[in-house]
Amino acid sequence: MSCTLLLILFISLMPLSNASSLRCPQLQVKGQFLLNKMLSNFENFEPKENIPHYCFPRLRLPTIVVDRSPTEAVPIMAIKVFNETNDFYVENCKRLGLTRELCWELCQILHQLIEEFAPCMTYTVAYKDETKHISRHYRQLRKLAQKRGNSSCVRKFIWSVNVKNLQWVTLLLSRMQKQLLMN
């Protein structure tokens, strides 16, 4: 991800005013910093091998993008993605040819993000469908990594799916912040 894109993400997550919600504190500078750090750290996970252009069409995995979720569901879904991503890399780090240090650093950032957004969680039972969908998505990703995780094509595919998931969560958290500021 380029520095320009990181800067745009950072600016889009900046608080617009001093408003906050009782249920969810305003996205603090620490949260913004951690989201940007997570995305920039994840760049290091991209496989460096040359991947044939015909590789991806053979691999299919449903997306977890759900743009119509209520504001209250966003932190629950974000934390679920952070937890699932953490568990995925703890389980598959070596299989995907990544160093322990790289995976450990990402896991530390994900844990910090979970702590940062935990106060925002409400109505967890009401959003079971969203979290079940995310769990199902990551189960399929784990199966793919276990069966064919040592192939460069699959490693690149898994990286691209996970980077999209993390970018999606970052976007949802940004939208949630703007929605909270408007209320």
PDB file of C-alpha atoms in Angstrom:
ATOM      1  CA  MET A   1       0.000   0.000   0.000  1.00  0.00           C
ATOM      2  CA  SER A   2       1.439   3.343  -0.924  1.00  0.00           C
ATOM      3  CA  CYS A   3       2.157   6.130   1.532  1.00  0.00           C
ATOM      4  CA  THR A   4      -0.501   8.235  -0.207  1.00  0.00           C
ATOM      5  CA  LEU A   5      -3.182   5.638   0.474  1.00  0.00           C
ATOM      6  CA  LEU A   6      -2.101   5.410   4.109  1.00  0.00           C
ATOM      7  CA  LEU A   7      -2.287   9.192   4.397  1.00  0.00           C
ATOM      8  CA  ILE A   8      -5.792   9.206   2.886  1.00  0.00           C
ATOM      9  CA  LEU A   9      -6.867   6.491   5.345  1.00  0.00           C
ATOM     10  CA  PHE A  10      -5.386   8.430   8.238  1.00  0.00           C
ATOM     11  CA  ILE A  11      -7.126  11.649   7.228  1.00  0.00           C
ATOM     12  CA  SER A  12     -10.446   9.862   6.693  1.00  0.00           C
ATOM     13  CA  LEU A  13     -10.246   8.445  10.216  1.00  0.00           C
ATOM     14  CA  MET A  14      -9.361  11.747  11.891  1.00  0.00           C
ATOM     15  CA  PRO A  15     -12.014  13.002  14.249  1.00  0.00           C
ATOM     16  CA  LEU A  16     -14.084  15.816  12.770  1.00  0.00           C
ATOM     17  CA  SER A  17     -15.093  17.307  16.119  1.00  0.00           C
ATOM     18  CA  ASN A  18     -14.987  16.659  19.838  1.00  0.00           C
ATOM     19  CA  ALA A  19     -18.307  14.799  19.777  1.00  0.00           C
ATOM     20  CA  SER A  20     -18.492  11.306  21.189  1.00  0.00           C
ATOM     21  CA  SER A  21     -21.015   8.612  21.953  1.00  0.00           C
ATOM     22  CA  LEU A  22     -21.744   7.198  25.380  1.00  0.00           C
ATOM     23  CA  ARG A  23     -21.618   3.668  23.979  1.00  0.00           C
ATOM     24  CA  CYS A  24     -18.558   4.097  21.832  1.00  0.00           C
ATOM     25  CA  PRO A  25     -15.825   6.601  22.559  1.00  0.00           C
ATOM     26  CA  GLN A  26     -14.600   8.675  19.678  1.00  0.00           C
ATOM     27  CA  LEU A  27     -11.940   6.958  17.625  1.00  0.00           C
ATOM     28  CA  GLN A  28      -8.815   8.135  19.357  1.00  0.00           C
ATOM     29  CA  VAL A  29      -5.470   8.909  17.762  1.00  0.00           C
ATOM     30  CA  LYS A  30      -4.201   5.581  19.133  1.00  0.00           C
ATOM     31  CA  GLY A  31      -6.937   3.674  17.264  1.00  0.00           C
ATOM     32  CA  GLN A  32      -6.199   5.556  14.067  1.00  0.00           C
ATOM     33  CA  PHE A  33      -2.498   4.909  14.462  1.00  0.00           C
ATOM     34  CA  LEU A  34      -3.061   1.187  15.097  1.00  0.00           C
ATOM     35  CA  LEU A  35      -5.317   0.795  12.053  1.00  0.00           C
ATOM     36  CA  ASN A  36      -2.711   2.459   9.841  1.00  0.00           C
ATOM     37  CA  LYS A  37       0.083   0.421  11.432  1.00  0.00           C
ATOM     38  CA  MET A  38      -1.890  -2.792  10.860  1.00  0.00           C
ATOM     39  CA  LEU A  39      -2.378  -2.026   7.171  1.00  0.00           C
ATOM     40  CA  SER A  40       1.225  -0.974   6.614  1.00  0.00           C
ATOM     41  CA  ASN A  41       2.524  -3.996   8.547  1.00  0.00           C
ATOM     42  CA  PHE A  42       0.346  -6.266   6.446  1.00  0.00           C
ATOM     43  CA  GLU A  43       2.179  -5.097   3.310  1.00  0.00           C
ATOM     44  CA  ASN A  44       5.131  -7.189   4.532  1.00  0.00           C
ATOM     45  CA  PHE A  45       2.959 -10.309   4.306  1.00  0.00           C
ATOM     46  CA  GLU A  46       2.596 -10.036   0.536  1.00  0.00           C
ATOM     47  CA  PRO A  47       4.406 -12.927  -1.169  1.00  0.00           C
ATOM     48  CA  LYS A  48       7.322 -11.731  -3.267  1.00  0.00           C
ATOM     49  CA  GLU A  49       7.169 -14.516  -5.874  1.00  0.00           C
ATOM     50  CA  ASN A  50       5.967 -13.813  -9.395  1.00  0.00           C
ATOM     51  CA  ILE A  51       2.428 -15.137  -9.597  1.00  0.00           C
ATOM     52  CA  PRO A  52       0.930 -16.170 -12.958  1.00  0.00           C
ATOM     53  CA  HIS A  53      -2.006 -13.982 -13.976  1.00  0.00           C
ATOM     54  CA  TYR A  54      -4.249 -17.022 -14.467  1.00  0.00           C
ATOM     55  CA  CYS A  55      -3.824 -18.132 -10.850  1.00  0.00           C
ATOM     56  CA  PHE A  56      -6.619 -16.240  -9.086  1.00  0.00           C
ATOM     57  CA  PRO A  57      -9.635 -17.123 -11.245  1.00  0.00           C
ATOM     58  CA  ARG A  58      -9.275 -20.761 -10.127  1.00  0.00           C
ATOM     59  CA  LEU A  59      -9.547 -19.793  -6.455  1.00  0.00           C
ATOM     60  CA  ARG A  60     -12.901 -18.768  -5.034  1.00  0.00           C
ATOM     61  CA  LEU A  61     -13.829 -17.536  -1.592  1.00  0.00           C
ATOM     62  CA  PRO A  62     -16.949 -15.579  -0.701  1.00  0.00           C
ATOM     63  CA  THR A  63     -16.382 -12.042   0.459  1.00  0.00           C
ATOM     64  CA  ILE A  64     -17.245 -10.905   3.965  1.00  0.00           C
ATOM     65  CA  VAL A  65     -18.065  -7.360   2.881  1.00  0.00           C
ATOM     66  CA  VAL A  66     -21.427  -6.364   4.333  1.00  0.00           C
ATOM     67  CA  ASP A  67     -21.953  -2.631   3.799  1.00  0.00           C
ATOM     68  CA  ARG A  68     -25.493  -2.393   5.151  1.00  0.00           C
ATOM     69  CA  SER A  69     -24.733  -3.329   8.725  1.00  0.00           C
ATOM     70  CA  PRO A  70     -26.036  -1.039  11.466  1.00  0.00           C
ATOM     71  CA  THR A  71     -23.513   1.187  13.212  1.00  0.00           C
ATOM     72  CA  GLU A  72     -23.822  -0.901  16.399  1.00  0.00           C
ATOM     73  CA  ALA A  73     -22.687  -4.036  14.517  1.00  0.00           C
ATOM     74  CA  VAL A  74     -19.473  -2.490  13.173  1.00  0.00           C
ATOM     75  CA  PRO A  75     -17.295  -2.902  16.291  1.00  0.00           C
ATOM     76  CA  ILE A  76     -18.538  -6.467  16.752  1.00  0.00           C
ATOM     77  CA  MET A  77     -17.715  -7.320  13.152  1.00  0.00           C
ATOM     78  CA  ALA A  78     -14.367  -5.508  13.297  1.00  0.00           C
ATOM     79  CA  ILE A  79     -13.322  -7.333  16.459  1.00  0.00           C
ATOM     80  CA  LYS A  80     -14.448 -10.628  14.916  1.00  0.00           C
ATOM     81  CA  VAL A  81     -12.276  -9.966  11.839  1.00  0.00           C
ATOM     82  CA  PHE A  82      -9.331  -8.958  14.051  1.00  0.00           C
ATOM     83  CA  ASN A  83      -9.730 -12.145  16.145  1.00  0.00           C
ATOM     84  CA  GLU A  84     -10.143 -14.408  13.115  1.00  0.00           C
ATOM     85  CA  THR A  85      -7.177 -12.819  11.333  1.00  0.00           C
ATOM     86  CA  ASN A  86      -5.074 -13.241  14.464  1.00  0.00           C
ATOM     87  CA  ASP A  87      -6.072 -16.895  14.859  1.00  0.00           C
ATOM     88  CA  PHE A  88      -5.490 -17.539  11.164  1.00  0.00           C
ATOM     89  CA  TYR A  89      -1.915 -16.252  11.261  1.00  0.00           C
ATOM     90  CA  VAL A  90      -1.091 -17.918  14.583  1.00  0.00           C
ATOM     91  CA  GLU A  91      -2.191 -21.199  12.996  1.00  0.00           C
ATOM     92  CA  ASN A  92      -0.745 -20.715   9.501  1.00  0.00           C
ATOM     93  CA  CYS A  93       2.272 -18.424   9.825  1.00  0.00           C
ATOM     94  CA  LYS A  94       4.892 -21.076   9.092  1.00  0.00           C
ATOM     95  CA  ARG A  95       2.750 -22.806   6.449  1.00  0.00           C
ATOM     96  CA  LEU A  96       2.526 -19.517   4.527  1.00  0.00           C
ATOM     97  CA  GLY A  97       6.288 -18.998   4.654  1.00  0.00           C
ATOM     98  CA  LEU A  98       6.166 -16.030   7.035  1.00  0.00           C
ATOM     99  CA  THR A  99       8.534 -15.345   9.905  1.00  0.00           C
ATOM    100  CA  ARG A 100       7.370 -15.687  13.493  1.00  0.00           C
ATOM    101  CA  GLU A 101       8.452 -12.120  14.192  1.00  0.00           C
ATOM    102  CA  LEU A 102       6.277 -10.743  11.395  1.00  0.00           C
ATOM    103  CA  CYS A 103       3.238 -12.731  12.535  1.00  0.00           C
ATOM    104  CA  TRP A 104       3.857 -11.859  16.191  1.00  0.00           C
ATOM    105  CA  GLU A 105       3.978  -8.131  15.365  1.00  0.00           C
ATOM    106  CA  LEU A 106       0.686  -8.321  13.449  1.00  0.00           C
ATOM    107  CA  CYS A 107      -0.926 -10.291  16.290  1.00  0.00           C
ATOM    108  CA  GLN A 108       0.190  -7.650  18.810  1.00  0.00           C
ATOM    109  CA  ILE A 109      -1.371  -4.887  16.708  1.00  0.00           C
ATOM    110  CA  LEU A 110      -4.593  -6.885  16.308  1.00  0.00           C
ATOM    111  CA  HIS A 111      -4.805  -7.449  20.084  1.00  0.00           C
ATOM    112  CA  GLN A 112      -4.332  -3.722  20.680  1.00  0.00           C
ATOM    113  CA  LEU A 113      -7.083  -2.941  18.163  1.00  0.00           C
ATOM    114  CA  ILE A 114      -9.419  -5.395  19.890  1.00  0.00           C
ATOM    115  CA  GLU A 115      -8.774  -3.649  23.208  1.00  0.00           C
ATOM    116  CA  GLU A 116      -9.277  -0.242  21.580  1.00  0.00           C
ATOM    117  CA  PHE A 117     -12.682  -1.114  20.095  1.00  0.00           C
ATOM    118  CA  ALA A 118     -14.012  -3.447  22.822  1.00  0.00           C
ATOM    119  CA  PRO A 119     -15.815  -0.547  24.602  1.00  0.00           C
ATOM    120  CA  CYS A 120     -17.861  -0.041  21.423  1.00  0.00           C
ATOM    121  CA  MET A 121     -19.426  -3.518  21.519  1.00  0.00           C
ATOM    122  CA  THR A 122     -23.148  -3.652  22.274  1.00  0.00           C
ATOM    123  CA  TYR A 123     -25.943  -6.044  21.395  1.00  0.00           C
ATOM    124  CA  THR A 124     -23.603  -8.918  20.509  1.00  0.00           C
ATOM    125  CA  VAL A 125     -26.407 -11.477  20.328  1.00  0.00           C
ATOM    126  CA  ALA A 126     -28.335  -9.359  17.829  1.00  0.00           C
ATOM    127  CA  TYR A 127     -25.522  -9.612  15.273  1.00  0.00           C
ATOM    128  CA  LYS A 128     -24.838 -13.344  15.353  1.00  0.00           C
ATOM    129  CA  ASP A 129     -25.543 -13.650  11.614  1.00  0.00           C
ATOM    130  CA  GLU A 130     -22.805 -11.181  10.730  1.00  0.00           C
ATOM    131  CA  THR A 131     -20.271 -12.878  12.986  1.00  0.00           C
ATOM    132  CA  LYS A 132     -21.258 -16.369  11.786  1.00  0.00           C
ATOM    133  CA  HIS A 133     -20.681 -15.222   8.211  1.00  0.00           C
ATOM    134  CA  ILE A 134     -17.205 -13.957   9.137  1.00  0.00           C
ATOM    135  CA  SER A 135     -16.366 -17.216  10.958  1.00  0.00           C
ATOM    136  CA  ARG A 136     -17.494 -19.282   7.974  1.00  0.00           C
ATOM    137  CA  HIS A 137     -15.338 -17.149   5.683  1.00  0.00           C
ATOM    138  CA  TYR A 138     -12.232 -17.713   7.809  1.00  0.00           C
ATOM    139  CA  ARG A 139     -12.931 -21.466   8.133  1.00  0.00           C
ATOM    140  CA  GLN A 140     -12.819 -21.692   4.346  1.00  0.00           C
ATOM    141  CA  LEU A 141      -9.616 -19.648   4.285  1.00  0.00           C
ATOM    142  CA  ARG A 142      -8.043 -21.996   6.878  1.00  0.00           C
ATOM    143  CA  LYS A 143      -8.989 -25.050   4.822  1.00  0.00           C
ATOM    144  CA  LEU A 144      -7.400 -23.511   1.753  1.00  0.00           C
ATOM    145  CA  ALA A 145      -4.210 -22.699   3.673  1.00  0.00           C
ATOM    146  CA  GLN A 146      -4.036 -26.203   5.139  1.00  0.00           C
ATOM    147  CA  LYS A 147      -4.585 -27.946   1.812  1.00  0.00           C
ATOM    148  CA  ARG A 148      -2.531 -25.749  -0.489  1.00  0.00           C
ATOM    149  CA  GLY A 149      -0.881 -23.049   1.650  1.00  0.00           C
ATOM    150  CA  ASN A 150       2.596 -23.839   0.385  1.00  0.00           C
ATOM    151  CA  SER A 151       1.767 -22.807  -3.201  1.00  0.00           C
ATOM    152  CA  SER A 152       2.773 -19.275  -4.163  1.00  0.00           C
ATOM    153  CA  CYS A 153      -0.574 -18.756  -5.877  1.00  0.00           C
ATOM    154  CA  VAL A 154      -2.527 -19.659  -2.739  1.00  0.00           C
ATOM    155  CA  ARG A 155      -0.261 -17.547  -0.517  1.00  0.00           C
ATOM    156  CA  LYS A 156      -0.860 -14.523  -2.772  1.00  0.00           C
ATOM    157  CA  PHE A 157      -4.604 -15.225  -2.855  1.00  0.00           C
ATOM    158  CA  ILE A 158      -4.798 -15.532   0.938  1.00  0.00           C
ATOM    159  CA  TRP A 159      -2.837 -12.308   1.358  1.00  0.00           C
ATOM    160  CA  SER A 160      -5.132 -10.450  -1.057  1.00  0.00           C
ATOM    161  CA  VAL A 161      -8.266 -11.750   0.691  1.00  0.00           C
ATOM    162  CA  ASN A 162      -6.949 -10.806   4.138  1.00  0.00           C
ATOM    163  CA  VAL A 163      -5.791  -7.357   3.053  1.00  0.00           C
ATOM    164  CA  LYS A 164      -9.267  -6.725   1.602  1.00  0.00           C
ATOM    165  CA  ASN A 165     -10.830  -7.863   4.891  1.00  0.00           C
ATOM    166  CA  LEU A 166      -8.646  -5.521   6.928  1.00  0.00           C
ATOM    167  CA  GLN A 167      -9.230  -2.601   4.542  1.00  0.00           C
ATOM    168  CA  TRP A 168     -12.975  -3.280   4.713  1.00  0.00           C
ATOM    169  CA  VAL A 169     -12.907  -3.202   8.524  1.00  0.00           C
ATOM    170  CA  THR A 170     -10.919   0.044   8.461  1.00  0.00           C
ATOM    171  CA  LEU A 171     -13.498   1.577   6.124  1.00  0.00           C
ATOM    172  CA  LEU A 172     -16.410   0.391   8.292  1.00  0.00           C
ATOM    173  CA  LEU A 173     -14.800   1.831  11.421  1.00  0.00           C
ATOM    174  CA  SER A 174     -14.282   5.129   9.607  1.00  0.00           C
ATOM    175  CA  ARG A 175     -17.940   5.201   8.534  1.00  0.00           C
ATOM    176  CA  MET A 176     -19.010   4.334  12.079  1.00  0.00           C
ATOM    177  CA  GLN A 177     -16.946   7.235  13.405  1.00  0.00           C
ATOM    178  CA  LYS A 178     -18.517   9.667  10.942  1.00  0.00           C
ATOM    179  CA  GLN A 179     -21.996   8.364  11.811  1.00  0.00           C
ATOM    180  CA  LEU A 180     -21.345   8.826  15.536  1.00  0.00           C
ATOM    181  CA  LEU A 181     -20.128  12.353  14.928  1.00  0.00           C
ATOM    182  CA  MET A 182     -23.263  13.188  12.958  1.00  0.00           C
ATOM    183  CA  ASN A 183     -25.567  11.994  15.773  1.00  0.00           C
TER     184      ASN A 183
END
